[in-house]
Coordinates of C-alpha atoms in Angstrom, one line a residue:
M1 CA -45.5 2.6 37.7
A2 CA -43.1 5.6 37.9
A3 CA -40.6 3.9 35.7
N4 CA -43.3 3.3 33.1
D5 CA -44.4 6.9 33.2
S6 CA -40.8 8.0 32.7
S7 CA -40.4 5.7 29.7
V8 CA -43.6 7.1 28.2
R9 CA -42.3 10.7 28.7
V10 CA -38.9 9.8 27.0
I11 CA -40.7 8.3 24.0
V12 CA -43.1 11.3 23.7
R13 CA -40.1 13.7 23.9
M14 CA -38.2 11.7 21.3
I15 CA -41.2 11.8 18.9
N16 CA -41.6 15.5 19.6
D17 CA -37.9 16.1 18.8
R18 CA -38.3 14.1 15.6
I19 CA -41.3 16.1 14.5
I20 CA -39.5 19.4 15.1
I21 CA -36.4 18.2 13.2
V22 CA -38.6 17.2 10.2
Q23 CA -40.4 20.6 10.3
V24 CA -37.1 22.4 10.3
L25 CA -35.7 20.3 7.4
I26 CA -38.9 20.7 5.3
S27 CA -39.0 24.4 5.9
L28 CA -35.4 24.7 4.8
F29 CA -35.8 22.7 1.7
L30 CA -39.0 24.5 0.7
C31 CA -37.3 27.9 1.1
I32 CA -34.3 26.8 -1.0
N33 CA -36.6 25.3 -3.7
L34 CA -38.8 28.3 -3.9
L35 CA -35.7 30.5 -4.2
L36 CA -34.4 28.5 -7.0
I37 CA -37.8 28.5 -8.8
T38 CA -37.8 32.3 -8.5
V39 CA -34.4 32.5 -10.1
F40 CA -35.5 30.1 -12.9
F41 CA -38.3 32.4 -13.9
M42 CA -36.1 35.6 -13.8
K43 CA -34.0 34.7 -16.9
D44 CA -35.5 33.7 -20.2
F45 CA -32.4 31.6 -20.9
F46 CA -33.4 29.2 -18.1
Y47 CA -37.0 28.6 -19.1
T48 CA -36.1 28.2 -22.8
T49 CA -33.4 25.5 -22.1
M50 CA -34.5 21.9 -21.7
R51 CA -32.3 20.9 -18.8
Y52 CA -33.3 23.9 -16.7
I53 CA -37.0 23.3 -17.5
F54 CA -36.6 19.7 -16.2
F55 CA -34.7 21.1 -13.2
A56 CA -37.6 23.4 -12.3
L57 CA -40.0 20.5 -12.8
T58 CA -38.1 18.4 -10.2
L59 CA -38.1 21.4 -7.8
M60 CA -41.9 21.8 -8.2
S61 CA -42.4 18.0 -7.8
D62 CA -40.2 18.0 -4.7
C63 CA -42.3 20.9 -3.2
V64 CA -45.5 19.0 -3.8
I65 CA -44.1 15.8 -2.2
L66 CA -42.6 17.7 0.8
I67 CA -45.9 19.6 1.5
L68 CA -48.3 16.6 1.1
S69 CA -46.1 14.1 3.0
N70 CA -45.6 16.6 5.8
V71 CA -49.4 17.2 6.0
L72 CA -50.0 13.4 6.3
L73 CA -47.2 13.2 8.9
L74 CA -48.8 15.9 11.0
F75 CA -52.2 14.3 10.7
S76 CA -50.8 11.0 11.8
Y77 CA -48.9 12.5 14.7
F78 CA -51.9 14.5 16.0
E79 CA -54.3 11.7 15.1
F80 CA -56.5 13.8 12.9
T81 CA -59.2 12.0 10.8
I82 CA -60.3 13.2 7.4
N83 CA -62.8 12.2 4.9
M84 CA -61.5 9.2 2.9
S85 CA -62.4 10.9 -0.5
L86 CA -60.1 13.8 0.4
C87 CA -57.5 11.3 1.6
L88 CA -57.7 9.5 -1.7
I89 CA -57.1 12.7 -3.7
V90 CA -54.0 13.5 -1.5
Y91 CA -52.7 9.9 -1.8
V92 CA -53.1 9.9 -5.7
A93 CA -51.3 13.3 -6.0
L94 CA -48.5 12.1 -3.7
S95 CA -48.2 8.8 -5.6
L96 CA -48.1 10.7 -9.0
Y97 CA -45.3 13.0 -8.0
T98 CA -43.4 10.2 -6.2
F99 CA -42.9 8.8 -9.7
V100 CA -42.6 12.2 -11.5
T101 CA -39.3 13.0 -9.8
P102 CA -37.4 9.8 -10.7
V103 CA -38.9 9.8 -14.2
T104 CA -37.8 13.4 -14.7
L105 CA -34.3 12.5 -13.5
T106 CA -34.1 9.7 -16.0
V107 CA -35.1 12.1 -18.8
M108 CA -32.5 14.6 -17.6
T109 CA -29.9 11.9 -17.9
L110 CA -31.0 11.2 -21.5
E111 CA -30.7 14.9 -22.2
R112 CA -27.1 14.9 -21.0
F113 CA -26.5 11.8 -23.2
V114 CA -27.8 13.6 -26.3
A115 CA -25.8 16.8 -25.4
I116 CA -22.5 14.8 -25.1
C117 CA -22.9 11.9 -27.5
M118 CA -25.1 13.6 -30.2
P119 CA -24.1 17.3 -30.0
L120 CA -25.1 18.0 -33.6
R121 CA -28.7 16.9 -32.9
H122 CA -29.0 18.4 -29.4
G123 CA -30.6 21.6 -30.6
E124 CA -33.2 19.7 -32.6
L125 CA -34.0 17.0 -30.1
C126 CA -33.8 19.2 -26.9
S127 CA -35.8 22.3 -27.9
T128 CA -38.3 24.1 -25.7
R129 CA -41.2 22.5 -27.6
S130 CA -39.6 19.0 -27.1
A131 CA -39.3 19.8 -23.4
L132 CA -43.0 20.7 -23.1
H133 CA -43.8 17.4 -24.9
C134 CA -41.5 15.5 -22.5
I135 CA -43.3 17.0 -19.5
L136 CA -46.6 15.6 -20.8
I137 CA -45.0 12.2 -21.4
I138 CA -43.4 12.3 -17.9
H139 CA -46.7 12.9 -16.3
G140 CA -48.4 10.3 -18.5
V141 CA -45.8 7.6 -17.6
S142 CA -45.9 8.6 -13.9
S143 CA -49.7 8.4 -13.8
L144 CA -49.8 4.8 -15.1
P145 CA -49.4 3.2 -11.6
C146 CA -52.1 5.6 -10.3
V147 CA -54.5 4.5 -13.1
V148 CA -53.9 0.9 -12.2
F149 CA -54.3 1.6 -8.5
L150 CA -57.5 3.6 -9.0
S151 CA -59.0 1.0 -11.4
I152 CA -58.6 -1.7 -8.7
F153 CA -59.7 0.5 -5.9
F154 CA -62.9 1.7 -7.5
A155 CA -63.8 -1.9 -8.3
S156 CA -63.2 -3.0 -4.7
A157 CA -64.4 -0.1 -2.5
S158 CA -67.9 0.2 -1.3
H159 CA -69.9 3.5 -1.3
R160 CA -69.7 3.7 2.5
F161 CA -65.9 3.9 2.3
Y162 CA -66.0 7.3 0.5
T163 CA -68.1 9.0 3.2
K164 CA -66.4 7.8 6.4
S165 CA -63.6 9.7 8.2
D166 CA -60.5 7.9 9.3
M167 CA -56.7 8.3 9.6
C168 CA -55.1 8.8 6.2
F169 CA -52.7 6.0 5.3
A170 CA -51.8 4.4 2.0
E171 CA -52.7 1.0 3.6
K172 CA -56.3 2.1 3.9
F173 CA -56.7 1.7 0.1
I174 CA -55.3 -1.8 -0.1
F175 CA -58.2 -4.4 0.4
H176 CA -56.4 -7.5 -0.9
T177 CA -52.9 -8.8 -0.4
W178 CA -52.3 -9.1 -4.2
Q179 CA -52.8 -5.3 -4.5
G180 CA -49.6 -4.8 -2.5
H181 CA -47.8 -7.4 -4.7
L182 CA -49.0 -5.7 -7.8
R183 CA -47.8 -2.3 -6.6
S184 CA -44.5 -3.8 -5.7
A185 CA -44.1 -5.4 -9.2
I186 CA -44.9 -2.0 -10.9
S187 CA -42.4 -0.2 -8.7
Q188 CA -39.7 -2.8 -9.4
F189 CA -40.4 -2.6 -13.2
Y190 CA -39.9 1.2 -13.1
F191 CA -36.8 0.7 -11.0
L192 CA -35.3 -1.7 -13.5
T193 CA -36.2 0.4 -16.5
M194 CA -34.7 3.6 -15.0
C195 CA -31.5 1.8 -13.9
I196 CA -31.0 0.5 -17.5
V197 CA -31.4 4.0 -18.9
I198 CA -29.0 5.5 -16.3
M199 CA -26.3 2.7 -16.9
F200 CA -26.7 3.0 -20.7
S201 CA -26.2 6.8 -20.6
Y202 CA -23.3 6.4 -18.2
F203 CA -21.3 4.0 -20.3
K204 CA -22.0 5.9 -23.6
I205 CA -20.8 9.2 -22.0
M206 CA -17.8 7.4 -20.5
K207 CA -16.8 6.2 -23.9
V208 CA -17.0 9.7 -25.4
A209 CA -15.1 11.1 -22.4
R210 CA -12.2 8.8 -22.9
A211 CA -12.0 9.8 -26.6
A212 CA -12.4 13.5 -26.0
S213 CA -9.6 16.0 -25.6
G214 CA -9.0 19.5 -24.3
Q215 CA -12.0 21.6 -23.4
N216 CA -14.4 19.0 -24.7
R217 CA -12.9 16.4 -22.4
K218 CA -13.4 18.7 -19.4
S219 CA -17.0 19.4 -20.4
T220 CA -17.7 15.7 -21.0
W221 CA -16.3 14.6 -17.6
K222 CA -18.5 17.3 -16.0
G223 CA -21.5 15.8 -17.8
L224 CA -20.5 12.4 -16.6
R225 CA -20.3 13.5 -13.0
T226 CA -23.8 15.0 -13.4
V227 CA -25.1 11.6 -14.6
V228 CA -23.5 9.9 -11.6
L229 CA -25.2 12.4 -9.3
H230 CA -28.5 11.8 -11.1
G231 CA -28.0 8.1 -10.6
F232 CA -27.4 8.5 -6.9
Q233 CA -30.4 10.7 -6.5
L234 CA -32.5 8.4 -8.6
L235 CA -31.4 5.5 -6.4
L236 CA -32.6 7.3 -3.3
C237 CA -35.9 8.2 -4.9
L238 CA -36.5 4.6 -6.1
F239 CA -35.8 3.2 -2.6
Q240 CA -38.7 5.3 -1.5
L241 CA -40.9 3.1 -3.7
W242 CA -39.9 0.1 -1.6
C243 CA -40.3 1.8 1.8
T244 CA -44.0 0.9 2.2
F245 CA -43.2 -2.8 1.8
I246 CA -40.3 -2.7 4.2
E247 CA -42.4 -0.9 6.7
A248 CA -45.3 -3.3 6.3
A249 CA -43.0 -6.3 6.9
V250 CA -41.4 -4.6 10.0
L251 CA -44.8 -3.8 11.4
Q252 CA -45.7 -7.5 11.4
I253 CA -42.4 -8.8 12.6
Y254 CA -41.0 -6.1 14.9
P255 CA -43.9 -3.7 15.8
M256 CA -41.7 -1.8 18.4
V257 CA -39.2 -0.9 15.7
Y258 CA -41.8 0.2 13.2
V259 CA -41.7 3.9 14.2
N260 CA -37.9 4.1 14.0
V261 CA -37.8 2.5 10.6
R262 CA -40.5 4.8 9.2
Y263 CA -38.7 7.9 10.5
F264 CA -35.4 6.7 9.0
N265 CA -37.1 6.0 5.7
Y266 CA -38.7 9.4 5.7
I267 CA -35.5 11.3 6.3
M268 CA -33.2 9.1 4.1
F269 CA -35.4 8.4 1.1
I270 CA -37.9 11.2 1.0
L271 CA -36.2 14.3 2.4
S272 CA -32.5 13.5 1.4
P273 CA -33.1 13.2 -2.4
R274 CA -34.9 16.6 -2.3
C275 CA -31.7 18.4 -1.2
L276 CA -29.7 17.0 -4.1
S277 CA -31.5 18.8 -6.9
P278 CA -30.4 22.2 -5.7
L279 CA -26.9 20.9 -5.4
I280 CA -26.7 19.4 -8.9
Y281 CA -28.0 22.4 -10.8
G282 CA -28.3 25.2 -8.2
L283 CA -24.7 25.2 -7.1
R284 CA -22.7 23.1 -9.7
D285 CA -24.1 24.8 -12.7
E286 CA -22.1 28.0 -13.3
K287 CA -24.9 30.0 -15.1
F288 CA -27.5 29.2 -12.5
F289 CA -25.1 29.8 -9.7
F290 CA -24.2 33.3 -11.0
A291 CA -27.9 34.1 -11.4
L292 CA -28.6 32.8 -7.9
R293 CA -25.8 34.8 -6.4
S294 CA -26.8 37.9 -8.3
F295 CA -30.4 37.6 -7.0
V296 CA -29.4 36.9 -3.4
L297 CA -26.9 39.7 -3.3
C298 CA -29.3 42.2 -5.0
G299 CA -27.4 42.5 -8.3
L300 CA -23.9 42.9 -6.9
Y301 CA -22.7 40.3 -9.4
K302 CA -24.5 41.5 -12.5
K303 CA -21.3 42.2 -14.3
Q304 CA -20.0 38.7 -13.9
L305 CA -23.4 37.3 -14.9
S306 CA -23.5 39.3 -18.1
N307 CA -20.0 38.1 -18.9

């Protein structure tokens, strides 16, 4: 009996440690993202340039995902129950912005493709107005899976379901096995489409990079590295779309491993991609880095920024 109590205490302590680690990581990423969003709105050059507008969109989308996913994690850990209507709203918002981030990364890759392979048309195709139109398109494309999900859910759910209180999980809204298969098919279609766009942009930019020379060659290779980083970040984001199916399979086959798999997926495929956006444009981009440094150090580097 004492051995069992000791095992339970070890498991509880491990879960507590994991929750604390997640809270520290989320707090850190949120502070960094909010700092970068503040710098974005300080300079009109940033919020009138397409790639920085998309960068800010990914930061805001990441903040929404981090906050909502952490709320659901804490509710699950402390076994809080909420009204299923509120849970549905949270789940739809989380699903929407789960797709917004990878779709935005794909559009950012296309912007780099236009800048490097079609430089004469970049100003025309990548204007501020075009960026605002693209944001609407991004949200429209990202909302299609939610529209399909809600259509099926409203046709299947009873009126009693909306008024009851329960634990808030995505699985609560799946009444039929084929709903999970349909969600998987939609996620894989998005995955395939975005991979094709990334690969197309990569090979086109690679072709231009080999033909370029001098300063243009250096700029082109930098753009190529940005596309590679976008591709890696996109890959991590898209793996997130498969996490629910992997977890459901593990829960049925290896129930004792389920918690470990879910924790690993959360750290690797939800938190990790959110730390790459600040790296790609917050630190690698010279203009943004100088603005960030000037803001953090209270204007000490204003002269370098103006230059």
